[in-house]
Amino acid sequence: MKEENATVARQRTDTAEGAGRGVLPGGPAVAGGGSATLAQSLRSRHITMISIGGAVGAGLFVGSGVSIQQAGPGILISYAVTAAVVILVMRMLAEMSMPRPDTGAFAVYGRLAFGRWAGFASGWLYWVGWPLGLCVESIALAQIVHGWLPALPVWLTALTVVAVVSAVNLTSVRAYGEMEFWAVWIKVAVIALFIAVGIVAVAGLLPGTPAPGVGNLVDHGGFLPMGLSGVVIATSGAMFSFSGTEIVTIAAGETQDAAAAIRKSTRTILLRVSVFYLGSLAVIVLLLPWNSAAVGASPFVATLSHLGLNGASTLLNIVLFAALLSTMNSQLYASSRMLFALARDQDAPAFLARVSRRGVPYTAILLTVAVAVLCLLLQVFHPTTAFTRLVNITGDTVYITWIGIAASHLVLGRHDRAAGRRPATGTGVWLFPWLTWATLIALVALYAVMISLPDAREDAVLALGFTVAIALVGLWLQRKRPVRDQSTALHPNQPQEVS
């Protein structure tokens, strides 16, 4: 059995080495191709639901209200533009990951394209935000439970939820996949029901609710009451709503048939994004005035209440509970795998690459949980505005991560095509390299808009400075502490298997 595993590992390393040397002649040889030490027990159905869970988070149910207030009915344009960007970014990731699926995902692709410093910066930049996100989501989920059971203190519920999610992730990657599968199903079912009821109401077929026509789209300042600037500003919020879609390529490294799973997920993301986001938002702005206070506070509750559905807030809280649980589950999964990949590639302490006999990177999970719990306790017992600022700064790095993905695709896509490796059907970026360039420019432009906005400027500038600082550390490591055996593999430190 050990000989078989060693053979598989050598095959993957050889494949990735060839890709690494072929991309940047004279640069460091880089191994991609999935981690032989992690259990590959996820299936296509898990990957499909993981990709949906990443695209449809709690932001749709709550955060979209703020975006509607910023753009009015023009929010449909904001989300359509963002959806187009997400689709292109996902196709870039699919194109890069199919020939080289790896738990390090875009961090590995950045290293292949630009060198060790880029992989180091991309990986750490991505990881650092997740423990903070895990803390924030656990507190939000605990507050929902506190509304149902006031006797339970928020901190205790938050710790309990973190413990449950940690136990699931420590059990096996299959346990993570199953939990995500069913949690996402709850979200999908409720959103589908919401859209279906909304369509019936818009058509005037719901008893007691007259057909609204298009009045709410044009009667309150027009379709673009805040002008194009409002649409651009709302696009920033929409971008954050979609953060997490990239987790599917991290999970590909632990999938039984990664290529097929990635291909299926990429082909269907357009339909999912269009239906869930544009469909639900269209129902909201058609049925209710965009500038009503209720829409700004909670658009889904406001819509359901308008339709005379009692208990709307309770229903939304149940969905939010599932959405937050799903988000926490994926946050811990993605962050631990990225930390594992960094350690495997000698960009983090070697002990973080240890895995259990079930193929779980338990040390990476435990460190991530420890940081999240520390943040949780500090925020519950000693809340400060500095914590909120830090969360906002790490949230802004979503743009920078996607900018890095587009830049890596320009390099890897060009070299793959020059070497005669064409993208698999249904996964390549159309009109390469022009659409990749367009996506890169759009992302940079959106970030520039954030810097130009007084309310967002400081966080955006600090996030950019944080990114530069991490990149400089990566450059120093690349010059002073090169990977020991660049000619053979990226994984010289084989993880230690424990019971």
Coordinates of C-alpha atoms in Angstrom, one line a residue:
M1 CA 0.0 0.0 0.0
K2 CA 2.8 2.4 0.9
E3 CA 4.6 1.6 -2.4
E4 CA 1.3 2.3 -4.3
N5 CA 1.0 5.7 -2.5
A6 CA 4.6 6.5 -3.2
T7 CA 4.1 5.7 -6.9
V8 CA 1.0 8.0 -7.1
A9 CA 2.9 10.8 -5.3
R10 CA 5.9 10.5 -7.8
Q11 CA 3.5 10.6 -10.7
R12 CA 1.9 13.8 -9.5
T13 CA 5.2 15.4 -8.6
D14 CA 6.6 14.6 -12.1
T15 CA 3.5 16.1 -13.8
A16 CA 3.7 19.2 -11.8
E17 CA 7.4 19.6 -12.1
G18 CA 7.1 19.6 -15.9
A19 CA 4.4 22.3 -15.7
G20 CA 6.6 24.3 -13.4
R21 CA 9.7 24.2 -15.5
G22 CA 7.7 24.8 -18.7
V23 CA 6.0 27.9 -17.3
L24 CA 9.0 29.9 -16.2
P25 CA 12.3 28.7 -17.7
G26 CA 15.1 29.3 -15.3
G27 CA 12.7 29.8 -12.4
P28 CA 12.0 27.5 -9.5
A29 CA 10.5 24.2 -10.3
V30 CA 7.1 24.0 -8.7
A31 CA 5.0 21.0 -8.0
G32 CA 1.3 21.3 -8.1
G33 CA -1.1 18.4 -8.7
G34 CA -2.9 17.7 -5.4
S35 CA -1.5 16.4 -2.2
A36 CA -1.0 12.7 -1.9
T37 CA -1.1 13.0 1.9
L38 CA -4.7 14.3 2.0
A39 CA -7.6 12.0 1.6
Q40 CA -9.3 12.3 -1.8
S41 CA -12.8 11.4 -0.7
L42 CA -14.9 14.3 -1.9
R43 CA -17.2 13.5 -4.8
S44 CA -18.7 15.5 -7.6
R45 CA -22.0 16.2 -5.7
H46 CA -19.9 17.6 -2.8
I47 CA -18.0 19.9 -5.1
T48 CA -21.2 21.1 -6.8
M49 CA -22.7 22.1 -3.4
I50 CA -19.5 23.6 -2.1
S51 CA -19.4 25.9 -5.2
I52 CA -23.0 26.9 -4.5
G53 CA -22.3 27.5 -0.8
G54 CA -19.3 29.7 -1.7
A55 CA -21.4 31.8 -4.0
V56 CA -24.5 32.1 -1.9
G57 CA -23.7 33.2 1.6
A58 CA -25.3 35.2 4.4
G59 CA -24.5 38.4 2.5
L60 CA -27.3 37.7 0.0
F61 CA -29.9 37.6 2.8
V62 CA -28.8 40.6 4.8
G63 CA -26.0 42.5 3.0
S64 CA -28.0 42.9 -0.3
G65 CA -30.3 45.4 1.5
V66 CA -27.4 47.9 1.9
S67 CA -26.5 47.4 -1.8
I68 CA -30.1 48.1 -2.8
Q69 CA -30.1 51.3 -0.9
Q70 CA -26.9 52.3 -2.7
A71 CA -28.0 51.6 -6.2
G72 CA -31.8 51.3 -6.2
P73 CA -33.2 49.0 -8.9
G74 CA -29.8 49.5 -10.6
I75 CA -28.6 46.9 -8.2
L76 CA -29.5 44.4 -10.9
I77 CA -26.7 45.9 -13.1
S78 CA -24.3 45.8 -10.2
Y79 CA -24.9 42.1 -9.5
A80 CA -24.9 41.3 -13.3
V81 CA -21.5 42.9 -13.7
T82 CA -20.2 41.2 -10.6
A83 CA -21.6 37.8 -11.7
A84 CA -19.8 38.2 -15.1
V85 CA -16.5 38.8 -13.3
V86 CA -17.1 35.9 -11.0
I87 CA -17.9 33.6 -13.9
L88 CA -14.6 34.6 -15.7
V89 CA -12.5 34.2 -12.5
M90 CA -14.0 30.8 -11.9
R91 CA -13.2 29.8 -15.5
M92 CA -9.6 31.0 -15.0
L93 CA -9.3 28.9 -11.9
A94 CA -10.9 25.9 -13.6
E95 CA -8.5 26.2 -16.6
M96 CA -5.5 26.4 -14.3
S97 CA -6.6 23.7 -11.8
M98 CA -7.8 21.0 -14.2
P99 CA -4.3 20.0 -15.4
R100 CA -2.8 20.7 -11.9
P101 CA -5.4 20.3 -9.1
D102 CA -3.8 21.3 -5.8
T103 CA -4.9 22.1 -2.3
G104 CA -2.9 25.3 -2.6
A105 CA -5.0 26.3 -5.6
F106 CA -4.3 29.9 -6.7
A107 CA -1.4 30.2 -4.3
V108 CA 0.4 27.4 -6.2
Y109 CA -0.6 29.0 -9.5
G110 CA 0.8 32.4 -8.4
R111 CA 4.1 30.6 -7.5
L112 CA 4.1 28.9 -10.9
A113 CA 3.5 32.2 -12.7
F114 CA 5.6 34.7 -10.8
G115 CA 7.8 32.8 -8.3
R116 CA 7.8 31.8 -4.6
W117 CA 7.0 35.3 -3.3
A118 CA 3.7 35.4 -5.1
G119 CA 2.6 32.0 -3.8
F120 CA 3.7 33.1 -0.3
A121 CA 1.8 36.4 -0.4
S122 CA -1.3 34.9 -2.0
G123 CA -1.5 32.0 0.5
W124 CA -1.0 34.0 3.7
L125 CA -3.2 36.9 2.5
Y126 CA -6.0 34.4 1.9
W127 CA -5.5 32.5 5.2
V128 CA -5.3 35.5 7.6
G129 CA -8.9 36.6 6.9
W130 CA -10.5 33.3 7.6
P131 CA -9.9 33.0 11.4
L132 CA -11.3 36.5 11.8
G133 CA -14.3 35.6 9.5
L134 CA -14.9 32.4 11.6
C135 CA -15.0 34.5 14.7
V136 CA -17.4 37.1 13.2
E137 CA -19.7 34.4 11.8
S138 CA -19.8 32.4 15.1
I139 CA -20.9 35.5 17.0
A140 CA -23.6 36.3 14.4
L141 CA -24.9 32.7 14.6
A142 CA -24.8 32.8 18.4
Q143 CA -26.9 36.0 18.4
I144 CA -29.5 34.2 16.4
V145 CA -29.6 31.4 18.9
H146 CA -29.7 33.9 21.7
G147 CA -32.9 35.3 20.2
W148 CA -34.5 31.9 20.4
L149 CA -32.9 30.9 23.8
P150 CA -32.1 34.1 25.8
A151 CA -30.7 32.1 28.7
L152 CA -27.8 31.0 26.6
P153 CA -24.9 33.5 26.7
V154 CA -23.6 34.5 23.2
W155 CA -20.0 33.5 24.0
L156 CA -20.9 30.0 25.1
T157 CA -23.0 29.4 22.0
A158 CA -20.3 30.8 19.7
L159 CA -17.7 28.5 21.3
T160 CA -20.0 25.5 21.0
V161 CA -20.6 26.2 17.3
V162 CA -16.9 26.6 16.6
A163 CA -16.3 23.3 18.5
V164 CA -18.9 21.5 16.4
V165 CA -17.5 22.8 13.1
S166 CA -14.0 21.9 14.3
A167 CA -15.0 18.4 15.2
V168 CA -16.6 17.9 11.7
N169 CA -13.5 19.1 9.9
L170 CA -11.2 17.0 12.2
T171 CA -13.2 13.9 11.5
S172 CA -12.6 13.7 7.7
V173 CA -12.9 15.7 4.6
R174 CA -15.9 13.5 3.7
A175 CA -17.6 14.8 6.9
Y176 CA -17.0 18.3 5.8
G177 CA -18.4 17.6 2.4
E178 CA -21.6 16.0 3.8
M179 CA -22.2 18.8 6.3
E180 CA -21.8 21.4 3.5
F181 CA -24.0 19.4 1.1
W182 CA -27.0 19.5 3.5
A183 CA -26.5 23.0 4.8
V184 CA -26.4 24.3 1.2
W185 CA -29.5 22.4 0.3
I186 CA -31.4 24.3 2.9
K187 CA -30.2 27.6 1.4
V188 CA -31.0 26.4 -2.1
A189 CA -34.5 25.2 -1.2
V190 CA -35.5 28.4 0.6
I191 CA -34.1 30.7 -2.2
A192 CA -35.9 28.6 -4.8
L193 CA -39.1 28.9 -2.9
F194 CA -38.7 32.6 -2.4
I195 CA -38.1 33.2 -6.1
A196 CA -41.1 30.9 -7.0
V197 CA -43.5 32.7 -4.7
G198 CA -42.1 36.1 -5.9
I199 CA -42.8 35.2 -9.5
V200 CA -46.3 34.2 -8.7
A201 CA -46.8 37.6 -6.8
V202 CA -45.2 39.6 -9.6
A203 CA -47.6 37.9 -12.1
G204 CA -50.6 38.9 -9.9
L205 CA -51.5 35.3 -9.2
L206 CA -51.0 35.5 -5.4
P207 CA -54.4 36.1 -3.6
G208 CA -54.4 39.5 -1.9
T209 CA -51.4 40.8 -3.7
P210 CA -52.0 42.9 -6.8
A211 CA -49.5 42.7 -9.7
P212 CA -46.9 45.5 -9.1
G213 CA -46.0 45.9 -12.8
V214 CA -42.8 47.9 -13.2
G215 CA -43.8 50.8 -11.0
N216 CA -41.2 50.1 -8.3
L217 CA -38.5 50.1 -10.9
V218 CA -39.1 53.6 -12.2
D219 CA -41.4 55.5 -9.8
H220 CA -38.9 56.3 -7.0
G221 CA -36.3 58.3 -8.8
G222 CA -36.0 56.1 -11.9
F223 CA -34.1 52.9 -12.5
L224 CA -30.8 54.6 -11.6
P225 CA -31.8 57.0 -8.8
M226 CA -28.2 57.2 -7.6
G227 CA -26.7 57.4 -11.1
L228 CA -24.0 55.2 -12.4
S229 CA -21.8 56.0 -9.3
G230 CA -24.4 54.2 -7.1
V231 CA -24.1 51.1 -9.4
V232 CA -20.3 51.2 -9.1
I233 CA -20.4 51.6 -5.3
A234 CA -22.9 48.7 -4.9
T235 CA -20.7 46.5 -7.1
S236 CA -18.1 46.5 -4.2
G237 CA -20.7 45.0 -1.9
A238 CA -21.7 42.5 -4.5
M239 CA -18.1 41.4 -4.9
F240 CA -17.9 40.6 -1.2
S241 CA -21.1 38.6 -1.5
F242 CA -19.4 36.3 -4.0
S243 CA -16.2 35.7 -2.0
G244 CA -15.8 32.0 -1.3
T245 CA -16.5 30.8 -4.8
E246 CA -12.8 30.0 -5.1
I247 CA -13.0 27.3 -2.4
V248 CA -14.1 24.8 -5.0
T249 CA -10.6 24.7 -6.5
I250 CA -9.1 24.2 -3.1
A251 CA -11.4 21.3 -2.6
A252 CA -10.5 19.9 -6.0
G253 CA -7.2 18.7 -4.5
E254 CA -9.2 16.2 -2.3
T255 CA -11.7 15.1 -4.9
Q256 CA -11.8 11.6 -6.4
D257 CA -12.3 12.9 -10.0
A258 CA -11.1 16.5 -9.8
A259 CA -11.2 17.2 -13.5
A260 CA -14.8 16.1 -13.9
A261 CA -16.0 17.8 -10.8
I262 CA -14.3 21.1 -11.8
R263 CA -15.8 20.9 -15.3
K264 CA -19.3 20.3 -14.0
S265 CA -19.1 23.1 -11.4
T266 CA -17.7 25.6 -14.0
R267 CA -20.4 24.8 -16.6
T268 CA -23.3 25.3 -14.2
I269 CA -22.1 28.4 -12.2
L270 CA -23.6 30.8 -14.7
L271 CA -27.1 29.3 -14.1
R272 CA -26.7 29.2 -10.3
V273 CA -25.4 32.8 -10.0
S274 CA -28.1 34.2 -12.3
V275 CA -31.0 32.4 -10.6
F276 CA -30.0 32.8 -7.0
Y277 CA -28.8 36.4 -7.0
L278 CA -30.4 38.1 -10.0
G279 CA -33.7 36.2 -9.5
S280 CA -34.1 37.0 -5.8
L281 CA -33.0 40.6 -6.2
A282 CA -35.4 41.1 -9.1
V283 CA -38.3 39.8 -7.0
I284 CA -37.4 42.3 -4.2
V285 CA -37.1 45.4 -6.3
L286 CA -40.2 44.6 -8.3
L287 CA -42.4 44.0 -5.3
L288 CA -41.2 46.8 -3.0
P289 CA -39.9 50.4 -3.3
W290 CA -36.2 50.2 -3.2
N291 CA -35.9 53.1 -0.7
S292 CA -38.1 51.7 2.0
A293 CA -36.5 51.3 5.4
A294 CA -37.6 47.7 5.6
V295 CA -35.8 46.8 2.4
G296 CA -32.6 48.4 3.7
A297 CA -32.8 46.5 7.0
S298 CA -33.7 43.0 5.7
P299 CA -34.9 42.8 2.1
F300 CA -36.1 39.1 2.3
V301 CA -38.1 39.6 5.5
A302 CA -39.6 42.8 4.1
T303 CA -40.7 41.0 0.9
L304 CA -42.2 38.0 2.7
S305 CA -44.0 40.3 5.1
H306 CA -45.3 42.3 2.2
L307 CA -46.7 39.0 0.8
G308 CA -48.6 38.4 4.1
L309 CA -46.4 35.5 5.1
N310 CA -46.4 35.5 8.9
G311 CA -43.3 34.3 10.7
A312 CA -41.0 35.7 7.9
S313 CA -38.3 36.8 10.4
T314 CA -38.2 33.3 12.0
L315 CA -37.9 31.7 8.6
L316 CA -35.1 34.0 7.7
N317 CA -33.3 33.3 10.9
I318 CA -33.4 29.6 10.2
V319 CA -32.0 30.1 6.8
L320 CA -29.3 32.5 8.2
F321 CA -28.4 29.9 10.7
A322 CA -27.8 27.3 8.0
A323 CA -26.0 29.9 5.8
L324 CA -23.7 30.9 8.7
L325 CA -23.0 27.3 9.6
S326 CA -22.2 26.5 6.0
T327 CA -19.9 29.6 5.8
M328 CA -18.1 28.6 9.0
N329 CA -17.6 25.1 7.8
S330 CA -16.1 26.2 4.5
Q331 CA -14.0 29.0 6.2
L332 CA -12.3 26.4 8.4
Y333 CA -11.9 24.0 5.6
A334 CA -10.4 26.5 3.1
S335 CA -8.1 28.1 5.7
S336 CA -6.7 24.9 7.1
R337 CA -6.0 23.5 3.6
M338 CA -4.2 26.8 2.5
L339 CA -2.1 26.7 5.7
F340 CA -1.3 23.0 5.0
A341 CA -0.2 23.9 1.5
L342 CA 2.0 26.8 2.7
A343 CA 3.7 24.4 5.2
R344 CA 4.1 21.8 2.5
D345 CA 5.8 24.3 0.3
Q346 CA 8.1 25.5 3.1
D347 CA 6.3 28.8 3.4
A348 CA 5.0 28.0 6.9
P349 CA 6.3 26.0 9.9
A350 CA 6.6 22.3 8.9
F351 CA 4.5 21.0 11.7
L352 CA 1.4 22.6 10.0
A353 CA 1.7 20.0 7.2
R354 CA 1.0 17.1 9.5
V355 CA -2.0 14.9 8.7
S356 CA -3.9 12.3 10.5
R357 CA -4.5 8.8 9.3
R358 CA -7.7 9.9 7.8
G359 CA -5.9 12.5 5.7
V360 CA -6.9 15.5 7.7
P361 CA -4.4 18.4 8.3
Y362 CA -5.2 18.5 12.0
T363 CA -2.4 20.9 13.1
A364 CA -3.5 23.5 10.5
I365 CA -7.1 23.1 11.6
L366 CA -6.2 23.4 15.3
L367 CA -4.1 26.6 14.8
T368 CA -6.8 28.2 12.7
V369 CA -9.4 27.4 15.4
A370 CA -7.1 28.7 18.2
V371 CA -6.8 32.0 16.5
A372 CA -10.5 32.2 15.8
V373 CA -11.3 31.4 19.5
L374 CA -8.9 34.0 20.7
C375 CA -10.5 36.6 18.5
L376 CA -13.9 35.5 19.6
L377 CA -13.2 35.8 23.3
L378 CA -11.5 39.2 22.9
Q379 CA -14.4 40.5 20.8
V380 CA -17.0 39.2 23.2
F381 CA -15.4 40.4 26.5
H382 CA -13.3 43.3 25.2
P383 CA -14.9 44.6 22.0
T384 CA -13.0 47.2 20.1
T385 CA -13.3 49.1 16.9
A386 CA -9.8 47.9 16.0
F387 CA -11.2 44.4 15.5
T388 CA -13.9 45.6 13.1
R389 CA -11.3 47.6 11.2
L390 CA -9.1 44.5 10.9
V391 CA -12.0 42.4 9.6
N392 CA -12.8 45.1 7.0
I393 CA -9.2 45.2 5.9
T394 CA -9.0 41.5 5.4
G395 CA -12.3 41.6 3.6
D396 CA -10.8 44.0 1.1
T397 CA -8.2 41.5 0.2
V398 CA -10.8 39.5 -1.7
Y399 CA -10.2 41.9 -4.6
I400 CA -6.4 41.5 -4.3
T401 CA -6.8 37.7 -4.3
W402 CA -8.9 37.8 -7.5
I403 CA -6.5 40.2 -9.1
G404 CA -3.7 37.7 -8.4
I405 CA -5.8 34.9 -10.0
A406 CA -6.3 36.9 -13.2
A407 CA -2.6 37.9 -13.4
S408 CA -1.6 34.3 -12.9
H409 CA -4.0 33.2 -15.6
L410 CA -2.4 35.6 -18.1
V411 CA 0.9 33.9 -17.5
L412 CA -0.1 30.3 -17.2
G413 CA -2.7 30.5 -19.9
R414 CA -0.2 31.9 -22.4
H415 CA 2.4 29.2 -21.6
D416 CA -0.1 26.4 -21.6
R417 CA -1.3 27.4 -25.0
A418 CA 2.3 27.8 -26.3
A419 CA 3.0 24.3 -25.1
G420 CA 0.0 22.9 -27.0
R421 CA -2.1 22.4 -23.9
R422 CA -5.6 23.6 -24.7
P423 CA -8.3 24.1 -22.0
A424 CA -10.8 21.3 -21.6
T425 CA -14.2 21.9 -23.2
G426 CA -16.4 24.1 -21.0
T427 CA -13.7 25.4 -18.7
G428 CA -11.5 27.7 -20.8
V429 CA -11.8 31.5 -20.7
W430 CA -13.4 32.8 -23.9
L431 CA -11.3 35.2 -26.1
F432 CA -8.1 34.6 -24.2
P433 CA -6.2 36.8 -23.3
W434 CA -8.6 39.7 -24.0
L435 CA -11.3 38.7 -21.5
T436 CA -8.7 37.9 -18.9
W437 CA -7.2 41.4 -19.4
A438 CA -10.7 42.9 -19.2
T439 CA -11.4 41.1 -15.9
L440 CA -8.0 42.2 -14.5
I441 CA -8.6 45.8 -15.4
A442 CA -12.2 45.7 -14.0
L443 CA -11.0 44.4 -10.7
V444 CA -8.2 47.0 -10.4
A445 CA -10.7 49.7 -11.4
L446 CA -13.1 48.6 -8.7
Y447 CA -10.4 48.6 -6.1
A448 CA -9.4 52.1 -7.3
V449 CA -13.0 53.2 -6.8
M450 CA -12.9 51.9 -3.2
I451 CA -9.8 54.0 -2.6
S452 CA -11.6 57.0 -4.0
L453 CA -14.6 56.6 -1.6
P454 CA -14.1 58.4 1.7
D455 CA -15.8 55.7 3.8
A456 CA -13.8 52.9 2.2
R457 CA -10.5 54.6 1.5
E458 CA -8.6 54.0 4.7
D459 CA -9.4 50.3 4.9
A460 CA -8.6 49.8 1.2
V461 CA -5.2 51.5 1.5
L462 CA -4.3 49.6 4.6
A463 CA -5.3 46.3 2.9
L464 CA -3.0 47.2 0.0
G465 CA -0.2 48.1 2.4
F466 CA -0.7 44.8 4.2
T467 CA -0.5 42.9 0.9
V468 CA 2.8 44.7 0.0
A469 CA 4.3 43.9 3.4
I470 CA 3.5 40.2 2.9
A471 CA 4.9 40.2 -0.6
L472 CA 8.1 41.8 0.6
V473 CA 8.5 39.0 3.2
G474 CA 8.0 36.5 0.4
L475 CA 10.6 38.2 -1.7
W476 CA 13.0 38.1 1.2
L477 CA 12.4 34.3 1.6
Q478 CA 12.8 33.7 -2.1
R479 CA 16.3 35.4 -2.0
K480 CA 17.5 34.3 1.4
R481 CA 15.9 31.0 2.1
P482 CA 15.2 29.1 -1.2
V483 CA 13.4 25.8 -1.2
R484 CA 15.9 23.2 -0.5
D485 CA 15.4 20.9 -3.5
Q486 CA 14.0 23.0 -6.3
S487 CA 14.9 20.5 -9.0
T488 CA 12.8 17.6 -7.7
A489 CA 9.6 18.7 -6.0
L490 CA 7.9 21.4 -4.1
H491 CA 7.1 19.0 -1.3
P492 CA 10.4 18.0 0.3
N493 CA 8.9 17.9 3.8
Q494 CA 6.6 14.9 3.7
P495 CA 3.9 15.4 6.3
Q496 CA 4.1 13.1 9.4
E497 CA 1.3 10.6 9.7
V498 CA -0.1 10.3 13.2
S499 CA -2.9 8.4 14.8

